[in-house]
Short mmCIF file of C-alpha atoms in Angstrom, two decimals:
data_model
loop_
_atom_site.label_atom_id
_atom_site.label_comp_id
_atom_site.label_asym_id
_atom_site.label_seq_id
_atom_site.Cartn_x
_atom_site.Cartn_y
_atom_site.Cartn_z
CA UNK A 1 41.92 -33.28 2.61
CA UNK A 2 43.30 -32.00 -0.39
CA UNK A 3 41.65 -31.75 -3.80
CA UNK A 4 43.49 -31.45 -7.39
CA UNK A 5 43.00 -31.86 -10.78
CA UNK A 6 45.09 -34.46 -12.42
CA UNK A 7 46.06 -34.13 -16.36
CA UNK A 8 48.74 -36.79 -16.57
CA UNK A 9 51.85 -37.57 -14.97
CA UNK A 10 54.56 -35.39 -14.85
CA UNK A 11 58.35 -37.07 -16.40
CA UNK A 12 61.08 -35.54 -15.00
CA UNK A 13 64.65 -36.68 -16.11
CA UNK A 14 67.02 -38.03 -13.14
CA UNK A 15 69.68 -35.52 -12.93
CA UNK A 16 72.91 -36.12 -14.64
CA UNK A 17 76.11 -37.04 -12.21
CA UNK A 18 78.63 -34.25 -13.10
CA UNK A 19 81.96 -35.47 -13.15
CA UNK A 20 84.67 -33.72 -11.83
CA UNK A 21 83.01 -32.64 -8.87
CA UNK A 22 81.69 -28.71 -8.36
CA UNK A 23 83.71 -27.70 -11.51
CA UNK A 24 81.52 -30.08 -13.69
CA UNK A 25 78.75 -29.45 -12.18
CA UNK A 26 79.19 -25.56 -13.01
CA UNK A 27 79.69 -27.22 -16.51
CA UNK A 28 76.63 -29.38 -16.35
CA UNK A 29 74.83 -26.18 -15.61
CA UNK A 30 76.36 -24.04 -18.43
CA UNK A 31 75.54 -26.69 -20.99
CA UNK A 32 71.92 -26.88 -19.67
CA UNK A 33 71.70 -23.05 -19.77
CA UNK A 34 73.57 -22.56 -23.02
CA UNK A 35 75.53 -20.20 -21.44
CA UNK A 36 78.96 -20.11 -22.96
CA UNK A 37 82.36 -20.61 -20.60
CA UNK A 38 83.85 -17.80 -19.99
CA UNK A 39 86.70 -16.78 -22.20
CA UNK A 40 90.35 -17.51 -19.93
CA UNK A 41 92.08 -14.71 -21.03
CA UNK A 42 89.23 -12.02 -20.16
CA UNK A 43 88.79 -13.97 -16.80
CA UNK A 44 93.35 -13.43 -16.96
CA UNK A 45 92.68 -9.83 -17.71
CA UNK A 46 90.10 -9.00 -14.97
CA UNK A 47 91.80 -10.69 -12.57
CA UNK A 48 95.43 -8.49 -13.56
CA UNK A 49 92.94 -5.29 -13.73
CA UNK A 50 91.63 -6.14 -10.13
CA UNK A 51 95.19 -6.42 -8.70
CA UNK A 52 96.26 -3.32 -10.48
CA UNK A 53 93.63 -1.34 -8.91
CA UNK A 54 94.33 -2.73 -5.44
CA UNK A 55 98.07 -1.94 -6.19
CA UNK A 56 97.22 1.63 -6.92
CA UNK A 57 95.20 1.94 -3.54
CA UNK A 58 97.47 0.54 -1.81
CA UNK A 59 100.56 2.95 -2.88
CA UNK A 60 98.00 6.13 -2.28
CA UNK A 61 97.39 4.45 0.94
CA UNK A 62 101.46 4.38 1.39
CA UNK A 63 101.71 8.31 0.62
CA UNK A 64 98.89 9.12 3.13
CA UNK A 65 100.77 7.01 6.13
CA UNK A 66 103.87 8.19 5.22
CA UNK A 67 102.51 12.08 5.58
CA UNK A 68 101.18 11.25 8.93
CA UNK A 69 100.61 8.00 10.82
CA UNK A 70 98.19 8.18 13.41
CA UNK A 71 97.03 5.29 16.28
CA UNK A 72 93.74 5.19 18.07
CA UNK A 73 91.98 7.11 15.72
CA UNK A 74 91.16 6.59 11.52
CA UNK A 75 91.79 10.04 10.69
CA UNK A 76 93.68 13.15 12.02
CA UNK A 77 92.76 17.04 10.53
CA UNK A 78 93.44 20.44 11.29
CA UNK A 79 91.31 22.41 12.53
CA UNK A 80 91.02 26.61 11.68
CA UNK A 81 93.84 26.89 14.16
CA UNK A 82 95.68 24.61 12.62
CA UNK A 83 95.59 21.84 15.53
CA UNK A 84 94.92 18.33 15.04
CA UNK A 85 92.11 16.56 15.88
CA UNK A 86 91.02 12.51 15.72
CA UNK A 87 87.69 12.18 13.47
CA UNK A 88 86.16 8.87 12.97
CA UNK A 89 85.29 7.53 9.38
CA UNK A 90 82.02 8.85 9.78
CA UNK A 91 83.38 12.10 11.12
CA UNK A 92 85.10 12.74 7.41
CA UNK A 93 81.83 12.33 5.61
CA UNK A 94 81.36 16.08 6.85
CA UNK A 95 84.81 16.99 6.15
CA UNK A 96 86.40 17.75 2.97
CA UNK A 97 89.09 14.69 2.24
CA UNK A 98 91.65 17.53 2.13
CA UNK A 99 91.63 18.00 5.53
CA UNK A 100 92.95 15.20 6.51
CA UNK A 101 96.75 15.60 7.87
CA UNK A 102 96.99 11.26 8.87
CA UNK A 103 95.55 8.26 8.85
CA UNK A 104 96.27 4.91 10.47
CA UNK A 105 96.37 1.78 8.08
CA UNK A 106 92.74 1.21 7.86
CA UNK A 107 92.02 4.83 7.34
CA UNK A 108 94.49 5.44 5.35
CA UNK A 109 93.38 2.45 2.67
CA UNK A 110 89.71 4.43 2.88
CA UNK A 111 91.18 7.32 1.97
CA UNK A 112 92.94 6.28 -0.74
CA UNK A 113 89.97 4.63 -2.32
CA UNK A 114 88.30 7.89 -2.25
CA UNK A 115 90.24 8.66 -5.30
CA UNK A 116 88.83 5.52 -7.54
CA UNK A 117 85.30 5.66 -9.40
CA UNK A 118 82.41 5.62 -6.69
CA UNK A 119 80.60 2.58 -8.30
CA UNK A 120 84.02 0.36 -8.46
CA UNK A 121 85.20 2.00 -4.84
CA UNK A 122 84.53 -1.64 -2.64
CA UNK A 123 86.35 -4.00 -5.07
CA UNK A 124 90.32 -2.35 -4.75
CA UNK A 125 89.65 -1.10 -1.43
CA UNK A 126 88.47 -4.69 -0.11
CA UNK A 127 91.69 -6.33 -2.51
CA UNK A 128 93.79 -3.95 -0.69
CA UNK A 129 92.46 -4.91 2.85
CA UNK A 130 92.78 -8.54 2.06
CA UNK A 131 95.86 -8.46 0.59
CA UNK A 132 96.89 -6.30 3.65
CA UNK A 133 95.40 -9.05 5.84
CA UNK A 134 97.34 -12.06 3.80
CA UNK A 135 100.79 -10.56 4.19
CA UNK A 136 100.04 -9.47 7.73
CA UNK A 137 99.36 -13.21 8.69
CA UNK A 138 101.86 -14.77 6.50
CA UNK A 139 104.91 -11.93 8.00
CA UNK A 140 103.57 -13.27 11.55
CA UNK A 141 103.65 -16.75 10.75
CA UNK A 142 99.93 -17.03 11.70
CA UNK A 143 99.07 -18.48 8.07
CA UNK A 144 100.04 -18.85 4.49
CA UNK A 145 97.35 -18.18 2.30
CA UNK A 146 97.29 -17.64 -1.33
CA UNK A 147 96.46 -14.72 -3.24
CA UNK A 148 93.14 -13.12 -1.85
CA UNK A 149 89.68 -14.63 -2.66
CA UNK A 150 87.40 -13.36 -4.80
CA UNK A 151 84.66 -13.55 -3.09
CA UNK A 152 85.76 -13.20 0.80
CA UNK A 153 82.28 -12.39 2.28
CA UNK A 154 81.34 -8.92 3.99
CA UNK A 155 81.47 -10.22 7.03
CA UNK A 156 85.23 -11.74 6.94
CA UNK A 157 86.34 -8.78 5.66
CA UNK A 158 84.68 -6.56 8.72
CA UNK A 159 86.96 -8.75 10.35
CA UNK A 160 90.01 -8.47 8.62
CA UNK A 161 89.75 -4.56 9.50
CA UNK A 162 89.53 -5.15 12.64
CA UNK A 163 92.48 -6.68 12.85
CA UNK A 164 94.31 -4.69 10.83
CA UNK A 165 93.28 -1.71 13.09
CA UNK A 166 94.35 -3.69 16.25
CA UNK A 167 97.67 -4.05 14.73
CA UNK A 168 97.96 -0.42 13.56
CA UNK A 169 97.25 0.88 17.24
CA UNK A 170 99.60 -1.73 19.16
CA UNK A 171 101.32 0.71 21.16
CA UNK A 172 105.01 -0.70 20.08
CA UNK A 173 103.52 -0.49 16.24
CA UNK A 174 105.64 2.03 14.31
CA UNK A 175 105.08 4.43 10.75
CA UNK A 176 107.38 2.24 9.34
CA UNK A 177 105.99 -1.24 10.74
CA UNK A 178 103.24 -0.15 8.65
CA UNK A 179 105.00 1.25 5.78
CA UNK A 180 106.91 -2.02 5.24
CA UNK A 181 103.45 -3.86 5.39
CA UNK A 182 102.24 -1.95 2.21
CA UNK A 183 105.51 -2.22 0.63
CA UNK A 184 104.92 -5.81 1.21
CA UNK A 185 101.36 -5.46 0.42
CA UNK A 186 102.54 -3.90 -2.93
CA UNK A 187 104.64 -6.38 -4.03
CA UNK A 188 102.18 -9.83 -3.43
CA UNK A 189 100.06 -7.77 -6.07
CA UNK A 190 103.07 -7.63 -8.42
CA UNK A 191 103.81 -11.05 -7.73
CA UNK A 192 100.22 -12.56 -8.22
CA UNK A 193 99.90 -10.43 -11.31
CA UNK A 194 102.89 -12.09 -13.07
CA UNK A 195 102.54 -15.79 -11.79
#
């Protein structure tokens, strides 16, 4: 048995049917929040910003492949006697960056990134990968897709490196299979930042 004290009812309002489906909803919520919409061109600007960042990781990523291309492995350095050696990605966190003579794709996208602010590293590395990912699948017919979701979740994206990695190490894969991905790569940023 439960036991309460009663003041007086409770009215609660029926909730308002937002038209326009989950867009006016997201309205119906702002209005009841007083939170103000946010301004299109900033939302324009961000969204230009974002693509130029995964642009420039993407073209660093380039330079790295193009020094040396590796399969099988994220990373290649040289050792004191100057002979290479395969290192994982968590290998490098004991290296210095500049020891690192190749990369495959994945790798070299990571080490690219390196170079951007620590606290805004994920969001152009993860552009990069997806917009890696989205040309990959549209060159091999496998989908068309549009420009790369904002908010593709952790877990997707775990998977899009995988598959990125897979391709990178197919042994028929070449340096400049890859190469003309990120030139690819490069160019749906151009293109998504103009349309």
């Amino acid at each position: 048995m439960s036991v309460g004290i009663v003041d007086r009812p409770v009215a609660t309002e029926a909730p308002e049917e937002a038209p326009g489906g989950l867009r006016g909803r997201f309205a119906a919520l702002r209005r009841r929040l007083r939170m103000p919409a946010p301004d299109p061109t900033e939302v324009e600007r961000e969204r230009v910003r974002r693509l130029a960042e995964a642009r420039a990781v993407l073209e660093r990523a380039r330079e790295v492949v193009a020094h040396g291309w590796v399969q099988d492995a994220f990373y290649v350095v040289r050792d004191p006697q100057g002979r290479l050696r395969p290192v994982s990605p968590f290998g490098l966190l004991v290296l210095d960056r500049t020891d690192v003579a190749g990369a495959c794709l994945v790798g070299a996208v990571a080490h690219a990134s390196a170079e951007v602010d620590r606290r805004q590293r994920r969001g152009p590395a993860a552009l990069a990968v997806d917009t890696l990912w989205d040309t990959l699948g549209e060159q091999a017919g496998r989908w068309h897709l549009p420009a790369a979701a904002e908010t593709t979740h952790p877990a997707a994206r775990a998977a899009r490196v995988r598959d990125l990695a897979r391709w990178n190490d197919e042994p028929q894969r070449t340096r400049q299979d890859v190469l003309d991905l990120i030139d690819r790569s490069v160019s749906r940023t151009i293109f998504q930042s103009v349309r």
